[in-house]
Coordinates of C-alpha atoms in Angstrom, one line a residue:
X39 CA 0.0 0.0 0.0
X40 CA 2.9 2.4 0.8
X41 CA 3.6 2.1 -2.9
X42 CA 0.3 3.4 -3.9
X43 CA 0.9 6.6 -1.6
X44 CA 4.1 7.4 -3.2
X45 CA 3.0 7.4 -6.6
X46 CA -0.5 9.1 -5.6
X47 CA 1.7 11.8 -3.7
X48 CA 4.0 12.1 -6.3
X49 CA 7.2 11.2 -4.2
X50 CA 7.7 7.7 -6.5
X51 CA 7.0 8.3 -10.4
X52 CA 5.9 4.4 -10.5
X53 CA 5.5 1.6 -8.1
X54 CA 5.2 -2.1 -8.2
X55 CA 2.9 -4.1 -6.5
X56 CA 2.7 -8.0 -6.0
X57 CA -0.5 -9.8 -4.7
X58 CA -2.8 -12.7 -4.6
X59 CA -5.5 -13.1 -7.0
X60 CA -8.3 -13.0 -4.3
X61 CA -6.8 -9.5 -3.3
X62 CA -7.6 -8.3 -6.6
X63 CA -10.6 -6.4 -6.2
X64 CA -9.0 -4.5 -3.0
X65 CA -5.5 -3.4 -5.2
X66 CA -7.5 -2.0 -8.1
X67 CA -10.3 -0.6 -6.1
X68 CA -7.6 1.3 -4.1
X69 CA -6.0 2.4 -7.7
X70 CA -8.8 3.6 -8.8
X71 CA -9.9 5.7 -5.8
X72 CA -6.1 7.0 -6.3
X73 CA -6.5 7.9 -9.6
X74 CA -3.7 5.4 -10.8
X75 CA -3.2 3.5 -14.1
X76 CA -1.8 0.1 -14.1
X77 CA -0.2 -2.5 -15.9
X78 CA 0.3 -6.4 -15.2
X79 CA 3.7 -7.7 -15.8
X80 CA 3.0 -11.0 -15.1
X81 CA 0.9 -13.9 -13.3
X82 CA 2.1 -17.5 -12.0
X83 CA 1.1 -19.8 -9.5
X84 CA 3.3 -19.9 -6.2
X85 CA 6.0 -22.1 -5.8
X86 CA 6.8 -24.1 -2.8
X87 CA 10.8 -23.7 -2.3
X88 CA 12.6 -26.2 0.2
X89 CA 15.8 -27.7 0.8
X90 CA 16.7 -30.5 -1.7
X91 CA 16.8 -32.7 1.3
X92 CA 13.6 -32.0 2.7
X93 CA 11.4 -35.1 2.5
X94 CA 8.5 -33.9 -0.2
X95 CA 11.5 -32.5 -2.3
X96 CA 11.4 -35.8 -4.7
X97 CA 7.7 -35.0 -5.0
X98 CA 6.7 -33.8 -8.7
X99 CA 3.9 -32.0 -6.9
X100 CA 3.8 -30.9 -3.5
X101 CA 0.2 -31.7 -1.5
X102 CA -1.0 -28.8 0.0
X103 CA -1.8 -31.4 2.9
X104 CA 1.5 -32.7 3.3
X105 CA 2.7 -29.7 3.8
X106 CA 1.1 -29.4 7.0
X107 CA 3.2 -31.6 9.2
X108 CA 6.1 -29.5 8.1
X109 CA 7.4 -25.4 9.5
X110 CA 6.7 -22.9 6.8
X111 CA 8.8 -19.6 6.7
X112 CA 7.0 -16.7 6.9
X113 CA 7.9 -13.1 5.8
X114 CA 6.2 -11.5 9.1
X115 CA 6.5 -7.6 7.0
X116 CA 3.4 -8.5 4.9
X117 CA 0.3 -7.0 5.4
X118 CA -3.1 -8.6 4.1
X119 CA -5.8 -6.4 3.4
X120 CA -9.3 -6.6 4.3
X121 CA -10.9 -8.8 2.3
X122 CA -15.1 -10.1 3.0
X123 CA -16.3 -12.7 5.8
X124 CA -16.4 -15.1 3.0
X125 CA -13.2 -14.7 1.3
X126 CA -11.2 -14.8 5.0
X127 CA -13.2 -18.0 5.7
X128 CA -11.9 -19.5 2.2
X129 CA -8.4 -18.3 2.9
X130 CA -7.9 -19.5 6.5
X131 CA -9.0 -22.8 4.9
X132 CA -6.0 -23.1 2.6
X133 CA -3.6 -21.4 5.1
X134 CA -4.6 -23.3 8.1
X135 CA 0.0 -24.1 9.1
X136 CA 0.5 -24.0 12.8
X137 CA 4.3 -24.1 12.5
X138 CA 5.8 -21.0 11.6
X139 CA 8.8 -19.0 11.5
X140 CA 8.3 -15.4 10.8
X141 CA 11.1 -13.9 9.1
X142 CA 11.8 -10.2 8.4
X143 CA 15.7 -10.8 7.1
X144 CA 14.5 -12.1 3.2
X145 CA 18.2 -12.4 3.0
X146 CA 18.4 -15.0 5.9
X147 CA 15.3 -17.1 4.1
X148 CA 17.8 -19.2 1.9
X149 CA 19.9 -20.4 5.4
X150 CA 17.1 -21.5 7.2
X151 CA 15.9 -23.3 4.5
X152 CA 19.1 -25.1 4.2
X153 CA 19.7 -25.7 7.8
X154 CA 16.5 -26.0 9.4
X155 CA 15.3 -29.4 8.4
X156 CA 11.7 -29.8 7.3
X157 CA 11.2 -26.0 6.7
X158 CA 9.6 -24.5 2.8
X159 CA 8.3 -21.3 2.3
X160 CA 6.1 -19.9 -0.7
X161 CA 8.2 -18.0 -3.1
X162 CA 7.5 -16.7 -6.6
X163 CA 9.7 -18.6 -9.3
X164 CA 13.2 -18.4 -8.4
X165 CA 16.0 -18.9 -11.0
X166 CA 17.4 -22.1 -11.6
X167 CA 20.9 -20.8 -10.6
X168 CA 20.2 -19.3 -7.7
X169 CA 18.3 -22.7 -6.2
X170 CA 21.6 -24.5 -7.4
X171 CA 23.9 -22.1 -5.6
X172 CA 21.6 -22.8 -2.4
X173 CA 21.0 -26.7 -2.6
X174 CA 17.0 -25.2 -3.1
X175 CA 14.7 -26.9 -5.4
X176 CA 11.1 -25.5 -6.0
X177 CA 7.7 -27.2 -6.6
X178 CA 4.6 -26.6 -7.8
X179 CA 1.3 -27.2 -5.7
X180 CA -2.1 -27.7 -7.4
X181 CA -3.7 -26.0 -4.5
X182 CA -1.6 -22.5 -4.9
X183 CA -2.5 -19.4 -6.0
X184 CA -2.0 -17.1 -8.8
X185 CA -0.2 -14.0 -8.2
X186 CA 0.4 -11.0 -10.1
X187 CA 2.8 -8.0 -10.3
X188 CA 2.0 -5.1 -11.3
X189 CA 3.1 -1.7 -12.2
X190 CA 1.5 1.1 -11.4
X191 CA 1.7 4.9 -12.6
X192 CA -0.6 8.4 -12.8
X193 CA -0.1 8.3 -16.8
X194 CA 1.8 5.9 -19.0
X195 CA 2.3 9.0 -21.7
X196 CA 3.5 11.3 -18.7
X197 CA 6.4 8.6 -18.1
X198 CA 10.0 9.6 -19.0
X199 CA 11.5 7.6 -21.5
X200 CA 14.0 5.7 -19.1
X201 CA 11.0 4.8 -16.6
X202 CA 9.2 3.4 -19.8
X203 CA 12.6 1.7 -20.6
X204 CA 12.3 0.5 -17.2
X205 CA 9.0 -0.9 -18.0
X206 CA 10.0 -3.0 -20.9
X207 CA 13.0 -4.4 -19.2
X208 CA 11.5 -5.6 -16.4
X209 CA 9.2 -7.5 -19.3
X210 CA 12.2 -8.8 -21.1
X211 CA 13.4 -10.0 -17.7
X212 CA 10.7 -11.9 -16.7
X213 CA 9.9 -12.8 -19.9
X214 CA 13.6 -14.3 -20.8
X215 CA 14.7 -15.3 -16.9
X216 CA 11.8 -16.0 -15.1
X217 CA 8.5 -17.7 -17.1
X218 CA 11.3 -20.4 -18.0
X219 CA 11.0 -21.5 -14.5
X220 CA 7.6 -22.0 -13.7
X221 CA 4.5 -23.5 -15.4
X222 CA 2.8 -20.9 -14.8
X223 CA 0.0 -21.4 -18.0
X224 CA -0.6 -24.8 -17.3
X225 CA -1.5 -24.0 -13.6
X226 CA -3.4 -20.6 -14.8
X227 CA -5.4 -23.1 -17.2
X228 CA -6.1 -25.6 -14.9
X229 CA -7.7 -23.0 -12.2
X230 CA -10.1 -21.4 -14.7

């Protein structure tokens, strides 16, 4: 949300913003009531990322319920929005993990995974290389969501040419470095 205020206010020229798909409504109700303009860079389902010697990890496709018996690592500096009775009531069905270490480090994330056995945390697609330099491996569950990122701005036209260029970098990026790693279309088809 704090990116929202910069670019309302003027302090940021554009922002980013990643969220679930059942936040949806909230992020572009709150753009709209901001006067903002947006574009999405991209959607894919979450990944589950875990140690290549945690015990799902040969697993082609991690059980949501499985998952359970296991700690998940938490980034404890996100902030849900309000979402409807029925909407909280869906999502505290599919989020139900007791175990949970909250981190607010990210850079500390790839350690814990390593050396706390058992541990896996939901992560947007992570490069191949950098789940190789870590002894990580990532896996897709049926039951996860879709995400998106977006990038948001007052007026694409008002944009300087080097935000634009910005823009379309961050598109050949996770167009070239980062759909590679995830199958993001087949999960996208199968939820809809």
């Amino acid at each position: 949300v704090s990116a929202v205020t910069d670019v309302s206010t003027g302090c940021s020229s554009l922002g980013i913003i990643r969220y679930q798909n059942i936040y949806e409504s909230y992020f572009l109700n709150l753009l709209h009531e901001n006067n903002l303009q947006y574009e999405v860079l991209w959607e894919y389902p979450m990944c589950v990322l875990m140690s290549e010697n945690h015990p799902l990890a040969a697993l082609s496709d991690i059980p949501y319920h499985l998952l359970l018996q296991y700690t998940e690592i938490s980034h404890g500096d996100f902030q849900v929005p309000a979402l409807p009775p029925s909407q909280t009531k869906k999502l505290a069905a599919v989020n139900p993990s007791a175990n949970r270490i909250f981190v607010y480090d990210r850079g500390s994330q790839f350690d814990l995974l390593q050396r706390v056995a058992g541990t896996y945390l939901w992560v947007s697609p992570v490069p191949y290389e950098e789940l190789s330099k870590h002894n990580l491996v990532q896996k897709p569950c049926s039951v996860a969501g879709i995400n998106k990122d977006i990038v948001i701005y007052h007026n694409r036209d008002e944009l300087q040419t080097h935000e634009k260029e910005f823009i379309d970098t961050l598109r050949l990026v996770i167009k070239t470095e980062l759909q590679i790693f995830t199958p993001a279309k087949t999960f996208i088809k199968k939820q809809l």
